[in-house]
């Protein structure tokens, strides 16, 4: 690619620490690699140290800094302060001109604050998602609100996200509707069409059955809600001998313990290790129904044409519901039972779902975001020259 701008400042630092962040920043990092003048530094906070290795392969490049910020049982405040302190040292060394954070994790908030406190502009991917309820999801709703008021450049996936930001007083000229890079990653995974040998065996064993795929990990559902959801799904699978449940179990000890306690030894239930991204996409493609509290999965199902029951009381991604591919299943206790219990309505809805244009973005989302960063840096250089 030709030289886009000649600036002394072209160092972009991307911060990621969890599975969804890596899935989403990987195609952006790859696009930035096409600009000769841009040097990308990737910092992994390893907030999800046990999940991350399977996702590092999505990057075309190596991670430059691995931070060890996790320790058992630490509070969110301890994690946040430790991450800011660790990032500050890296920022001082790399001296980036732009810091990029994605989404709503503690790593993203720490990155945004660490950048701001060093007077370095921050770009936020996946800006403007809101539920309006600080308790749902917790602490993510608070994290993303705070990041919005620290960032200088906001890459909003949808027009709705843009409108939310404008309503909160973010300057419209600082917001670009880019789409969500998860759609770029998903397209790459679909094209690669890879899956692990273990998954191939499992899918072979499920032939003739309707696979229900479950992922659950949200902290706000731990306890009664998670227990109830799992018991409801177990009962559904027992009542319908034509179905099977597949659960890639999240490594969070709370999730693991509850899933094992309620679902292990159940007939037609497979509890498996978390899958790498292409394998997980392959599993979703094979699903008859998906049940999940994940944010990313809500963004993926439209492209895959798969029905999703969202295990949340409220969602910051209503676009999937508006598109008809997802239904909220946790607005009140008993709603999941109700949705699964009405077999006619459920079967009819599932049969009606087909792949549609993804409301969260397209394959070009990551290229738009990379271009937005380059344009931002070019603008910064021009501003500096104008002042001189
Ligand atoms: N995912 C994956 N392997 C799995 C489960 C999920 O690759 O075993 C992907 C999924 O497709 C989505 C992302 O991980 O893109 C979602 O991560 P998670 O649910 O942990 O976080 P959230 O999206 O809720 O922030």
mmCIF file of C-alpha atoms and ligand atoms in Angstrom:
data_model
loop_
_atom_site.group_PDB
_atom_site.id
_atom_site.type_symbol
_atom_site.label_atom_id
_atom_site.label_comp_id
_atom_site.label_asym_id
_atom_site.label_seq_id
_atom_site.Cartn_x
_atom_site.Cartn_y
_atom_site.Cartn_z
ATOM 1 C CA UNK A 1 0.000 0.000 0.000
ATOM 2 C CA UNK A 2 1.207 3.534 -0.763
ATOM 3 C CA UNK A 3 2.334 5.979 1.858
ATOM 4 C CA UNK A 4 -0.777 7.587 3.276
ATOM 5 C CA UNK A 5 0.690 10.304 5.425
ATOM 6 C CA UNK A 6 4.099 11.242 6.487
ATOM 7 C CA UNK A 7 4.016 12.022 10.116
ATOM 8 C CA UNK A 8 6.532 11.563 12.811
ATOM 9 C CA UNK A 9 3.659 10.160 14.818
ATOM 10 C CA UNK A 10 2.327 6.905 13.435
ATOM 11 C CA UNK A 11 2.540 4.543 16.360
ATOM 12 C CA UNK A 12 -0.757 2.905 17.186
ATOM 13 C CA UNK A 13 -1.054 0.847 20.347
ATOM 14 C CA UNK A 14 -3.876 -1.683 20.451
ATOM 15 C CA UNK A 15 -4.885 -3.003 23.856
ATOM 16 C CA UNK A 16 -6.795 -6.254 24.247
ATOM 17 C CA UNK A 17 -7.168 -8.727 27.071
ATOM 18 C CA UNK A 18 -10.155 -10.979 26.484
ATOM 19 C CA UNK A 19 -11.468 -13.398 23.881
ATOM 20 C CA UNK A 20 -14.004 -11.007 22.290
ATOM 21 C CA UNK A 21 -11.478 -8.174 22.180
ATOM 22 C CA UNK A 22 -8.952 -10.296 20.297
ATOM 23 C CA UNK A 23 -11.600 -11.538 17.860
ATOM 24 C CA UNK A 24 -12.546 -7.933 17.131
ATOM 25 C CA UNK A 25 -9.150 -6.190 17.051
ATOM 26 C CA UNK A 26 -7.442 -8.897 14.969
ATOM 27 C CA UNK A 27 -8.928 -7.853 11.588
ATOM 28 C CA UNK A 28 -8.291 -4.175 12.410
ATOM 29 C CA UNK A 29 -4.621 -4.879 13.202
ATOM 30 C CA UNK A 30 -4.414 -6.806 9.957
ATOM 31 C CA UNK A 31 -5.840 -3.856 7.982
ATOM 32 C CA UNK A 32 -3.437 -1.431 9.689
ATOM 33 C CA UNK A 33 -0.580 -3.645 8.511
ATOM 34 C CA UNK A 34 -1.395 -2.479 4.973
ATOM 35 C CA UNK A 35 -0.331 1.098 5.758
ATOM 36 C CA UNK A 36 3.433 1.442 5.387
ATOM 37 C CA UNK A 37 3.656 4.380 7.749
ATOM 38 C CA UNK A 38 1.794 2.822 10.618
ATOM 39 C CA UNK A 39 3.553 0.848 13.292
ATOM 40 C CA UNK A 40 1.221 -1.214 15.417
ATOM 41 C CA UNK A 41 2.055 -2.346 18.938
ATOM 42 C CA UNK A 42 -0.241 -4.962 20.396
ATOM 43 C CA UNK A 43 -0.525 -5.209 24.156
ATOM 44 C CA UNK A 44 -2.305 -8.124 25.761
ATOM 45 C CA UNK A 45 -3.358 -7.574 29.346
ATOM 46 C CA UNK A 46 -4.254 -11.295 29.446
ATOM 47 C CA UNK A 47 -7.378 -10.490 31.445
ATOM 48 C CA UNK A 48 -8.649 -13.896 30.262
ATOM 49 C CA UNK A 49 -5.293 -15.627 30.516
ATOM 50 C CA UNK A 50 -6.750 -19.145 30.177
ATOM 51 C CA UNK A 51 -8.889 -18.361 27.114
ATOM 52 C CA UNK A 52 -6.550 -16.120 25.203
ATOM 53 C CA UNK A 53 -3.897 -18.453 23.693
ATOM 54 C CA UNK A 54 -6.435 -20.053 21.320
ATOM 55 C CA UNK A 55 -7.240 -16.605 19.935
ATOM 56 C CA UNK A 56 -3.744 -15.167 19.473
ATOM 57 C CA UNK A 57 -3.567 -17.061 16.181
ATOM 58 C CA UNK A 58 -6.232 -14.719 14.773
ATOM 59 C CA UNK A 59 -3.618 -11.969 14.733
ATOM 60 C CA UNK A 60 -1.339 -11.850 11.704
ATOM 61 C CA UNK A 61 1.391 -10.625 13.987
ATOM 62 C CA UNK A 62 2.860 -11.331 17.407
ATOM 63 C CA UNK A 63 1.672 -9.711 20.614
ATOM 64 C CA UNK A 64 4.389 -7.228 21.605
ATOM 65 C CA UNK A 65 3.665 -7.043 25.330
ATOM 66 C CA UNK A 66 1.999 -9.605 27.561
ATOM 67 C CA UNK A 67 0.961 -8.193 30.934
ATOM 68 C CA UNK A 68 0.209 -10.519 33.799
ATOM 69 C CA UNK A 69 -2.534 -8.628 35.557
ATOM 70 C CA UNK A 70 -4.719 -11.480 36.747
ATOM 71 C CA UNK A 71 -4.616 -13.084 40.138
ATOM 72 C CA UNK A 72 -7.183 -15.307 41.794
ATOM 73 C CA UNK A 73 -10.031 -13.588 43.594
ATOM 74 C CA UNK A 74 -8.873 -10.002 42.983
ATOM 75 C CA UNK A 75 -11.506 -7.268 42.974
ATOM 76 C CA UNK A 76 -12.388 -5.235 39.889
ATOM 77 C CA UNK A 77 -10.695 -2.238 41.518
ATOM 78 C CA UNK A 78 -7.508 -4.218 42.053
ATOM 79 C CA UNK A 79 -7.598 -5.409 38.431
ATOM 80 C CA UNK A 80 -8.262 -1.904 37.110
ATOM 81 C CA UNK A 81 -5.513 -0.228 39.109
ATOM 82 C CA UNK A 82 -2.996 -2.982 38.365
ATOM 83 C CA UNK A 83 -3.778 -2.811 34.638
ATOM 84 C CA UNK A 84 -3.460 0.978 34.484
ATOM 85 C CA UNK A 85 -0.094 0.808 36.261
ATOM 86 C CA UNK A 86 1.187 -1.962 33.982
ATOM 87 C CA UNK A 87 -0.016 -0.191 30.824
ATOM 88 C CA UNK A 88 1.519 3.085 31.929
ATOM 89 C CA UNK A 89 5.003 1.547 31.785
ATOM 90 C CA UNK A 90 4.399 0.220 28.266
ATOM 91 C CA UNK A 91 2.951 3.541 27.103
ATOM 92 C CA UNK A 92 6.001 5.360 28.461
ATOM 93 C CA UNK A 93 8.265 3.008 26.507
ATOM 94 C CA UNK A 94 6.350 2.898 23.195
ATOM 95 C CA UNK A 95 5.143 6.511 23.180
ATOM 96 C CA UNK A 96 2.171 5.815 20.924
ATOM 97 C CA UNK A 97 0.328 8.564 19.073
ATOM 98 C CA UNK A 98 -2.973 6.753 19.319
ATOM 99 C CA UNK A 99 -4.234 4.195 21.804
ATOM 100 C CA UNK A 100 -6.976 1.838 20.653
ATOM 101 C CA UNK A 101 -9.361 0.074 22.986
ATOM 102 C CA UNK A 102 -12.282 -2.140 22.088
ATOM 103 C CA UNK A 103 -15.597 -2.679 23.793
ATOM 104 C CA UNK A 104 -16.294 -2.565 27.501
ATOM 105 C CA UNK A 105 -13.890 -4.698 29.504
ATOM 106 C CA UNK A 106 -11.799 -3.609 32.465
ATOM 107 C CA UNK A 107 -8.782 -3.805 30.123
ATOM 108 C CA UNK A 108 -10.477 -1.366 27.749
ATOM 109 C CA UNK A 109 -11.312 1.073 30.534
ATOM 110 C CA UNK A 110 -7.783 0.811 31.931
ATOM 111 C CA UNK A 111 -6.311 1.432 28.469
ATOM 112 C CA UNK A 112 -8.506 4.466 27.889
ATOM 113 C CA UNK A 113 -7.673 6.000 31.273
ATOM 114 C CA UNK A 114 -3.969 5.225 30.984
ATOM 115 C CA UNK A 115 -3.865 6.870 27.549
ATOM 116 C CA UNK A 116 -5.865 9.908 28.613
ATOM 117 C CA UNK A 117 -3.690 10.483 31.677
ATOM 118 C CA UNK A 118 -0.646 10.553 29.395
ATOM 119 C CA UNK A 119 -2.482 13.013 27.096
ATOM 120 C CA UNK A 120 -2.496 10.499 24.254
ATOM 121 C CA UNK A 121 -5.669 10.353 22.133
ATOM 122 C CA UNK A 122 -7.782 7.266 22.559
ATOM 123 C CA UNK A 123 -9.852 5.585 19.836
ATOM 124 C CA UNK A 124 -12.755 3.390 20.902
ATOM 125 C CA UNK A 125 -13.954 0.498 18.732
ATOM 126 C CA UNK A 126 -17.562 -0.582 19.387
ATOM 127 C CA UNK A 127 -18.574 2.780 20.817
ATOM 128 C CA UNK A 128 -22.094 3.804 21.785
ATOM 129 C CA UNK A 129 -23.608 0.508 22.970
ATOM 130 C CA UNK A 130 -25.971 1.129 25.877
ATOM 131 C CA UNK A 131 -28.560 -0.686 27.943
ATOM 132 C CA UNK A 132 -29.162 2.333 30.182
ATOM 133 C CA UNK A 133 -28.791 0.089 33.247
ATOM 134 C CA UNK A 134 -25.440 0.185 35.085
ATOM 135 C CA UNK A 135 -26.250 -3.199 36.672
ATOM 136 C CA UNK A 136 -26.745 -4.900 33.284
ATOM 137 C CA UNK A 137 -24.247 -5.843 32.122
ATOM 138 C CA UNK A 138 -21.981 -5.211 35.076
ATOM 139 C CA UNK A 139 -19.425 -3.635 35.001
ATOM 140 C CA UNK A 140 -19.459 -3.321 31.209
ATOM 141 C CA UNK A 141 -22.195 -0.678 30.933
ATOM 142 C CA UNK A 142 -20.230 1.591 33.275
ATOM 143 C CA UNK A 143 -16.932 0.852 31.535
ATOM 144 C CA UNK A 144 -18.180 1.801 28.080
ATOM 145 C CA UNK A 145 -19.877 4.985 29.332
ATOM 146 C CA UNK A 146 -16.639 6.092 30.964
ATOM 147 C CA UNK A 147 -14.573 5.203 27.898
ATOM 148 C CA UNK A 148 -16.848 7.357 25.712
ATOM 149 C CA UNK A 149 -16.013 10.394 27.793
ATOM 150 C CA UNK A 150 -12.293 9.754 27.606
ATOM 151 C CA UNK A 151 -11.952 8.802 23.926
ATOM 152 C CA UNK A 152 -11.217 11.249 21.111
ATOM 153 C CA UNK A 153 -12.402 9.017 18.265
ATOM 154 C CA UNK A 154 -15.495 6.825 18.470
ATOM 155 C CA UNK A 155 -16.030 3.984 15.992
ATOM 156 C CA UNK A 156 -19.734 3.242 16.350
ATOM 157 C CA UNK A 157 -20.971 -0.019 14.836
ATOM 158 C CA UNK A 158 -24.438 1.302 13.961
ATOM 159 C CA UNK A 159 -26.385 4.537 13.532
ATOM 160 C CA UNK A 160 -28.245 3.746 16.735
ATOM 161 C CA UNK A 161 -24.906 3.657 18.596
ATOM 162 C CA UNK A 162 -23.970 6.985 17.028
ATOM 163 C CA UNK A 163 -27.257 8.545 18.177
ATOM 164 C CA UNK A 164 -26.621 7.323 21.755
ATOM 165 C CA UNK A 165 -23.230 9.009 21.779
ATOM 166 C CA UNK A 166 -24.603 12.274 20.399
ATOM 167 C CA UNK A 167 -27.334 12.195 23.062
ATOM 168 C CA UNK A 168 -24.595 11.948 25.704
ATOM 169 C CA UNK A 169 -22.872 15.035 24.355
ATOM 170 C CA UNK A 170 -20.109 13.456 22.257
ATOM 171 C CA UNK A 171 -19.244 15.766 19.343
ATOM 172 C CA UNK A 172 -20.776 14.319 16.139
ATOM 173 C CA UNK A 173 -17.585 14.992 14.153
ATOM 174 C CA UNK A 174 -15.671 12.639 16.479
ATOM 175 C CA UNK A 175 -17.993 9.700 15.728
ATOM 176 C CA UNK A 176 -17.693 7.477 12.669
ATOM 177 C CA UNK A 177 -20.173 4.734 11.882
ATOM 178 C CA UNK A 178 -17.859 1.923 10.839
ATOM 179 C CA UNK A 179 -19.681 -1.320 11.569
ATOM 180 C CA UNK A 180 -18.386 -3.855 14.084
ATOM 181 C CA UNK A 181 -15.140 -5.638 13.137
ATOM 182 C CA UNK A 182 -16.567 -8.905 14.468
ATOM 183 C CA UNK A 183 -18.374 -9.173 11.140
ATOM 184 C CA UNK A 184 -15.002 -9.064 9.320
ATOM 185 C CA UNK A 185 -13.639 -11.738 11.660
ATOM 186 C CA UNK A 186 -16.727 -13.877 11.196
ATOM 187 C CA UNK A 187 -16.445 -13.697 7.401
ATOM 188 C CA UNK A 188 -12.792 -14.770 7.662
ATOM 189 C CA UNK A 189 -13.740 -17.704 9.877
ATOM 190 C CA UNK A 190 -16.574 -18.774 7.554
ATOM 191 C CA UNK A 191 -14.209 -18.644 4.574
ATOM 192 C CA UNK A 192 -11.539 -20.658 6.390
ATOM 193 C CA UNK A 193 -14.169 -23.217 7.394
ATOM 194 C CA UNK A 194 -11.872 -24.991 9.874
ATOM 195 C CA UNK A 195 -12.778 -26.983 12.913
ATOM 196 C CA UNK A 196 -10.961 -29.066 15.467
ATOM 197 C CA UNK A 197 -10.937 -32.881 15.054
ATOM 198 C CA UNK A 198 -12.765 -33.204 18.423
ATOM 199 C CA UNK A 199 -15.566 -30.998 17.177
ATOM 200 C CA UNK A 200 -15.829 -32.986 13.955
ATOM 201 C CA UNK A 201 -16.311 -36.158 16.035
ATOM 202 C CA UNK A 202 -18.922 -34.479 18.226
ATOM 203 C CA UNK A 203 -20.881 -33.156 15.225
ATOM 204 C CA UNK A 204 -20.755 -36.611 13.659
ATOM 205 C CA UNK A 205 -22.224 -38.095 16.867
ATOM 206 C CA UNK A 206 -25.000 -35.493 16.845
ATOM 207 C CA UNK A 207 -26.155 -36.434 13.346
ATOM 208 C CA UNK A 208 -29.950 -36.744 13.273
ATOM 209 C CA UNK A 209 -30.371 -34.590 16.375
ATOM 210 C CA UNK A 210 -31.182 -30.879 16.618
ATOM 211 C CA UNK A 211 -28.194 -29.261 18.365
ATOM 212 C CA UNK A 212 -28.922 -26.512 20.882
ATOM 213 C CA UNK A 213 -25.709 -24.568 21.572
ATOM 214 C CA UNK A 214 -25.395 -22.801 24.919
ATOM 215 C CA UNK A 215 -22.828 -20.261 26.085
ATOM 216 C CA UNK A 216 -23.198 -18.456 29.386
ATOM 217 C CA UNK A 217 -20.757 -16.475 31.476
ATOM 218 C CA UNK A 218 -22.320 -13.193 32.595
ATOM 219 C CA UNK A 219 -21.490 -12.258 36.121
ATOM 220 C CA UNK A 220 -24.900 -10.640 36.769
ATOM 221 C CA UNK A 221 -26.670 -13.989 36.224
ATOM 222 C CA UNK A 222 -24.493 -15.958 38.678
ATOM 223 C CA UNK A 223 -26.620 -17.646 41.332
ATOM 224 C CA UNK A 224 -30.367 -18.113 40.974
ATOM 225 C CA UNK A 225 -30.693 -17.002 37.343
ATOM 226 C CA UNK A 226 -27.896 -19.203 36.036
ATOM 227 C CA UNK A 227 -29.212 -22.178 38.044
ATOM 228 C CA UNK A 228 -32.706 -21.709 36.708
ATOM 229 C CA UNK A 229 -31.586 -21.254 33.073
ATOM 230 C CA UNK A 230 -29.546 -24.463 33.179
ATOM 231 C CA UNK A 231 -32.356 -26.475 34.794
ATOM 232 C CA UNK A 232 -34.794 -25.173 32.175
ATOM 233 C CA UNK A 233 -32.504 -26.219 29.337
ATOM 234 C CA UNK A 234 -31.881 -29.627 30.884
ATOM 235 C CA UNK A 235 -35.644 -30.207 31.159
ATOM 236 C CA UNK A 236 -36.170 -29.077 27.544
ATOM 237 C CA UNK A 237 -33.546 -31.506 26.217
ATOM 238 C CA UNK A 238 -35.007 -34.355 28.322
ATOM 239 C CA UNK A 239 -38.538 -33.669 27.029
ATOM 240 C CA UNK A 240 -37.443 -33.485 23.386
ATOM 241 C CA UNK A 241 -35.521 -36.619 22.389
ATOM 242 C CA UNK A 242 -34.814 -35.109 18.952
ATOM 243 C CA UNK A 243 -32.560 -32.453 20.527
ATOM 244 C CA UNK A 244 -29.076 -32.339 22.085
ATOM 245 C CA UNK A 245 -27.304 -29.660 24.104
ATOM 246 C CA UNK A 246 -23.698 -28.613 23.446
ATOM 247 C CA UNK A 247 -22.028 -26.309 25.961
ATOM 248 C CA UNK A 248 -18.522 -24.911 25.453
ATOM 249 C CA UNK A 249 -18.035 -24.231 29.152
ATOM 250 C CA UNK A 250 -16.540 -20.861 30.105
ATOM 251 C CA UNK A 251 -13.526 -21.322 32.422
ATOM 252 C CA UNK A 252 -14.850 -18.924 35.066
ATOM 253 C CA UNK A 253 -14.911 -21.149 38.203
ATOM 254 C CA UNK A 254 -18.433 -20.022 39.096
ATOM 255 C CA UNK A 255 -19.749 -21.004 35.638
ATOM 256 C CA UNK A 256 -17.805 -24.266 35.576
ATOM 257 C CA UNK A 257 -19.055 -25.370 38.983
ATOM 258 C CA UNK A 258 -22.723 -24.572 38.241
ATOM 259 C CA UNK A 259 -22.682 -26.139 34.778
ATOM 260 C CA UNK A 260 -21.030 -29.305 36.098
ATOM 261 C CA UNK A 261 -23.450 -29.542 39.012
ATOM 262 C CA UNK A 262 -26.600 -29.176 36.920
ATOM 263 C CA UNK A 263 -25.736 -30.566 33.502
ATOM 264 C CA UNK A 264 -23.090 -33.253 33.867
ATOM 265 C CA UNK A 265 -24.355 -36.801 33.386
ATOM 266 C CA UNK A 266 -27.483 -35.555 31.609
ATOM 267 C CA UNK A 267 -28.537 -37.468 28.533
ATOM 268 C CA UNK A 268 -27.743 -35.809 25.193
ATOM 269 C CA UNK A 269 -25.740 -33.045 26.891
ATOM 270 C CA UNK A 270 -22.093 -32.455 25.880
ATOM 271 C CA UNK A 271 -19.963 -30.226 28.075
ATOM 272 C CA UNK A 272 -16.865 -29.285 26.103
ATOM 273 C CA UNK A 273 -13.843 -27.003 26.464
ATOM 274 C CA UNK A 274 -14.124 -23.488 24.974
ATOM 275 C CA UNK A 275 -13.453 -23.652 21.238
ATOM 276 C CA UNK A 276 -11.093 -21.618 19.088
ATOM 277 C CA UNK A 277 -12.952 -19.108 16.949
ATOM 278 C CA UNK A 278 -13.217 -20.975 13.603
ATOM 279 C CA UNK A 279 -14.366 -24.110 15.447
ATOM 280 C CA UNK A 280 -16.942 -22.180 17.454
ATOM 281 C CA UNK A 281 -18.298 -20.595 14.263
ATOM 282 C CA UNK A 282 -18.515 -24.091 12.790
ATOM 283 C CA UNK A 283 -20.512 -25.211 15.849
ATOM 284 C CA UNK A 284 -22.865 -22.233 15.517
ATOM 285 C CA UNK A 285 -23.366 -23.110 11.846
ATOM 286 C CA UNK A 286 -24.424 -26.602 12.901
ATOM 287 C CA UNK A 287 -26.830 -25.349 15.584
ATOM 288 C CA UNK A 288 -30.597 -25.678 15.402
ATOM 289 C CA UNK A 289 -31.007 -23.129 18.202
ATOM 290 C CA UNK A 290 -28.497 -20.957 20.074
ATOM 291 C CA UNK A 291 -28.996 -19.868 23.679
ATOM 292 C CA UNK A 292 -26.450 -17.363 24.944
ATOM 293 C CA UNK A 293 -25.786 -14.334 27.113
ATOM 294 C CA UNK A 294 -22.762 -13.372 25.007
ATOM 295 C CA UNK A 295 -22.467 -9.977 23.346
ATOM 296 C CA UNK A 296 -20.457 -11.241 20.390
ATOM 297 C CA UNK A 297 -22.844 -14.087 19.625
ATOM 298 C CA UNK A 298 -25.692 -11.556 19.298
ATOM 299 C CA UNK A 299 -23.614 -9.856 16.603
ATOM 300 C CA UNK A 300 -22.877 -13.064 14.735
ATOM 301 C CA UNK A 301 -26.209 -14.874 14.370
ATOM 302 C CA UNK A 302 -27.693 -12.674 11.628
ATOM 303 C CA UNK A 303 -24.878 -13.547 9.194
ATOM 304 C CA UNK A 304 -25.200 -17.220 10.096
ATOM 305 C CA UNK A 305 -29.002 -17.240 9.867
ATOM 306 C CA UNK A 306 -29.374 -18.903 13.272
ATOM 307 C CA UNK A 307 -32.048 -18.241 15.919
ATOM 308 C CA UNK A 308 -30.782 -16.957 19.259
ATOM 309 C CA UNK A 309 -32.439 -16.786 22.666
ATOM 310 C CA UNK A 310 -30.592 -14.058 24.570
ATOM 311 C CA UNK A 311 -30.161 -14.896 28.246
ATOM 312 C CA UNK A 312 -30.352 -11.310 29.428
ATOM 313 C CA UNK A 313 -32.998 -9.013 30.868
ATOM 314 C CA UNK A 314 -31.929 -6.192 28.566
ATOM 315 C CA UNK A 315 -29.553 -5.883 25.629
ATOM 316 C CA UNK A 316 -27.302 -3.164 24.275
ATOM 317 C CA UNK A 317 -27.551 -4.876 20.875
ATOM 318 C CA UNK A 318 -31.260 -4.584 20.030
ATOM 319 C CA UNK A 319 -30.417 -4.642 16.318
ATOM 320 C CA UNK A 320 -30.430 -8.481 16.344
ATOM 321 C CA UNK A 321 -33.864 -8.516 17.976
ATOM 322 C CA UNK A 322 -35.204 -5.897 15.553
ATOM 323 C CA UNK A 323 -33.881 -8.047 12.689
ATOM 324 C CA UNK A 324 -35.951 -10.983 14.026
ATOM 325 C CA UNK A 325 -33.046 -13.390 14.579
ATOM 326 C CA UNK A 326 -32.924 -13.007 18.372
ATOM 327 C CA UNK A 327 -35.402 -12.893 21.254
ATOM 328 C CA UNK A 328 -34.768 -11.716 24.816
ATOM 329 C CA UNK A 329 -35.270 -14.686 27.117
ATOM 330 C CA UNK A 330 -34.453 -13.132 30.478
ATOM 331 C CA UNK A 331 -36.700 -10.117 30.893
ATOM 332 C CA UNK A 332 -38.402 -11.869 33.788
ATOM 333 C CA UNK A 333 -38.082 -15.171 35.615
ATOM 334 C CA UNK A 334 -39.794 -17.949 33.670
ATOM 335 C CA UNK A 335 -39.462 -16.337 30.274
ATOM 336 C CA UNK A 336 -36.997 -18.935 28.991
ATOM 337 C CA UNK A 337 -39.392 -21.707 30.118
ATOM 338 C CA UNK A 338 -42.227 -19.940 28.313
ATOM 339 C CA UNK A 339 -40.291 -19.516 25.042
ATOM 340 C CA UNK A 340 -39.065 -23.128 25.046
ATOM 341 C CA UNK A 341 -42.400 -24.466 26.248
ATOM 342 C CA UNK A 342 -44.442 -23.174 23.304
ATOM 343 C CA UNK A 343 -43.199 -25.792 20.826
ATOM 344 C CA UNK A 344 -45.315 -24.649 17.873
ATOM 345 C CA UNK A 345 -44.256 -21.018 18.144
ATOM 346 C CA UNK A 346 -40.624 -22.030 18.737
ATOM 347 C CA UNK A 347 -40.473 -24.402 15.752
ATOM 348 C CA UNK A 348 -42.164 -21.840 13.505
ATOM 349 C CA UNK A 349 -39.767 -19.078 14.533
ATOM 350 C CA UNK A 350 -36.695 -21.304 14.110
ATOM 351 C CA UNK A 351 -37.858 -22.396 10.649
ATOM 352 C CA UNK A 352 -38.306 -18.763 9.603
ATOM 353 C CA UNK A 353 -34.698 -17.685 10.315
ATOM 354 C CA UNK A 354 -32.397 -17.339 7.290
ATOM 355 C CA UNK A 355 -29.006 -15.617 6.862
ATOM 356 C CA UNK A 356 -29.581 -11.878 6.427
ATOM 357 C CA UNK A 357 -27.454 -8.752 5.962
ATOM 358 C CA UNK A 358 -25.751 -8.263 9.303
ATOM 359 C CA UNK A 359 -27.192 -5.197 11.096
ATOM 360 C CA UNK A 360 -23.900 -4.691 12.986
ATOM 361 C CA UNK A 361 -21.617 -4.248 9.999
ATOM 362 C CA UNK A 362 -20.073 -6.009 7.037
ATOM 363 C CA UNK A 363 -16.778 -7.521 5.907
ATOM 364 C CA UNK A 364 -15.386 -3.986 5.376
ATOM 365 C CA UNK A 365 -15.939 -2.857 8.988
ATOM 366 C CA UNK A 366 -12.319 -3.474 9.994
ATOM 367 C CA UNK A 367 -10.996 -1.627 6.911
ATOM 368 C CA UNK A 368 -13.215 1.377 7.747
ATOM 369 C CA UNK A 369 -11.894 1.436 11.308
ATOM 370 C CA UNK A 370 -8.253 1.259 10.164
ATOM 371 C CA UNK A 371 -8.901 4.104 7.718
ATOM 372 C CA UNK A 372 -10.561 6.143 10.487
ATOM 373 C CA UNK A 373 -7.415 5.784 12.616
ATOM 374 C CA UNK A 374 -5.161 6.849 9.764
ATOM 375 C CA UNK A 375 -7.401 9.819 8.943
ATOM 376 C CA UNK A 376 -7.437 10.782 12.607
ATOM 377 C CA UNK A 377 -3.636 10.748 12.810
ATOM 378 C CA UNK A 378 -3.346 12.677 9.544
ATOM 379 C CA UNK A 379 -5.748 15.283 10.960
ATOM 380 C CA UNK A 380 -3.679 15.522 14.112
ATOM 381 C CA UNK A 381 -0.532 16.151 12.070
ATOM 382 C CA UNK A 382 -2.283 18.817 10.004
ATOM 383 C CA UNK A 383 -3.552 20.511 13.161
ATOM 384 C CA UNK A 384 -0.062 20.533 14.663
ATOM 385 C CA UNK A 385 1.357 22.051 11.467
ATOM 386 C CA UNK A 386 -1.395 24.709 11.420
ATOM 387 C CA UNK A 387 -0.535 25.691 14.986
ATOM 388 C CA UNK A 388 3.196 25.873 14.105
HETATM 389 N N1 LIG B 1 -16.522 -17.769 21.185
HETATM 390 C C1 LIG B 1 -15.500 -18.625 20.787
HETATM 391 N N2 LIG B 1 -15.379 -19.853 21.390
HETATM 392 C C2 LIG B 1 -16.234 -20.274 22.360
HETATM 393 C C3 LIG B 1 -17.271 -19.382 22.766
HETATM 394 C C4 LIG B 1 -17.377 -18.144 22.173
HETATM 395 O O1 LIG B 1 -14.716 -18.297 19.882
HETATM 396 O O2 LIG B 1 -16.071 -21.394 22.867
HETATM 397 C C5 LIG B 1 -16.609 -16.430 20.547
HETATM 398 C C6 LIG B 1 -17.969 -15.996 20.050
HETATM 399 O O3 LIG B 1 -18.169 -16.375 18.707
HETATM 400 C C7 LIG B 1 -17.922 -14.489 20.196
HETATM 401 C C8 LIG B 1 -17.002 -14.290 21.375
HETATM 402 O O4 LIG B 1 -16.287 -15.498 21.562
HETATM 403 O O5 LIG B 1 -17.346 -13.853 19.069
HETATM 404 C C9 LIG B 1 -17.818 -13.958 22.565
HETATM 405 O O6 LIG B 1 -17.065 -14.007 23.702
HETATM 406 P P1 LIG B 1 -17.730 -13.920 25.148
HETATM 407 O O7 LIG B 1 -19.085 -14.527 25.082
HETATM 408 O O8 LIG B 1 -16.708 -14.480 26.074
HETATM 409 O O9 LIG B 1 -17.791 -12.376 25.437
HETATM 410 P P2 LIG B 1 -18.869 -11.258 25.126
HETATM 411 O O10 LIG B 1 -19.112 -11.241 23.657
HETATM 412 O O11 LIG B 1 -20.096 -11.574 25.927
HETATM 413 O O12 LIG B 1 -18.213 -10.008 25.578
#
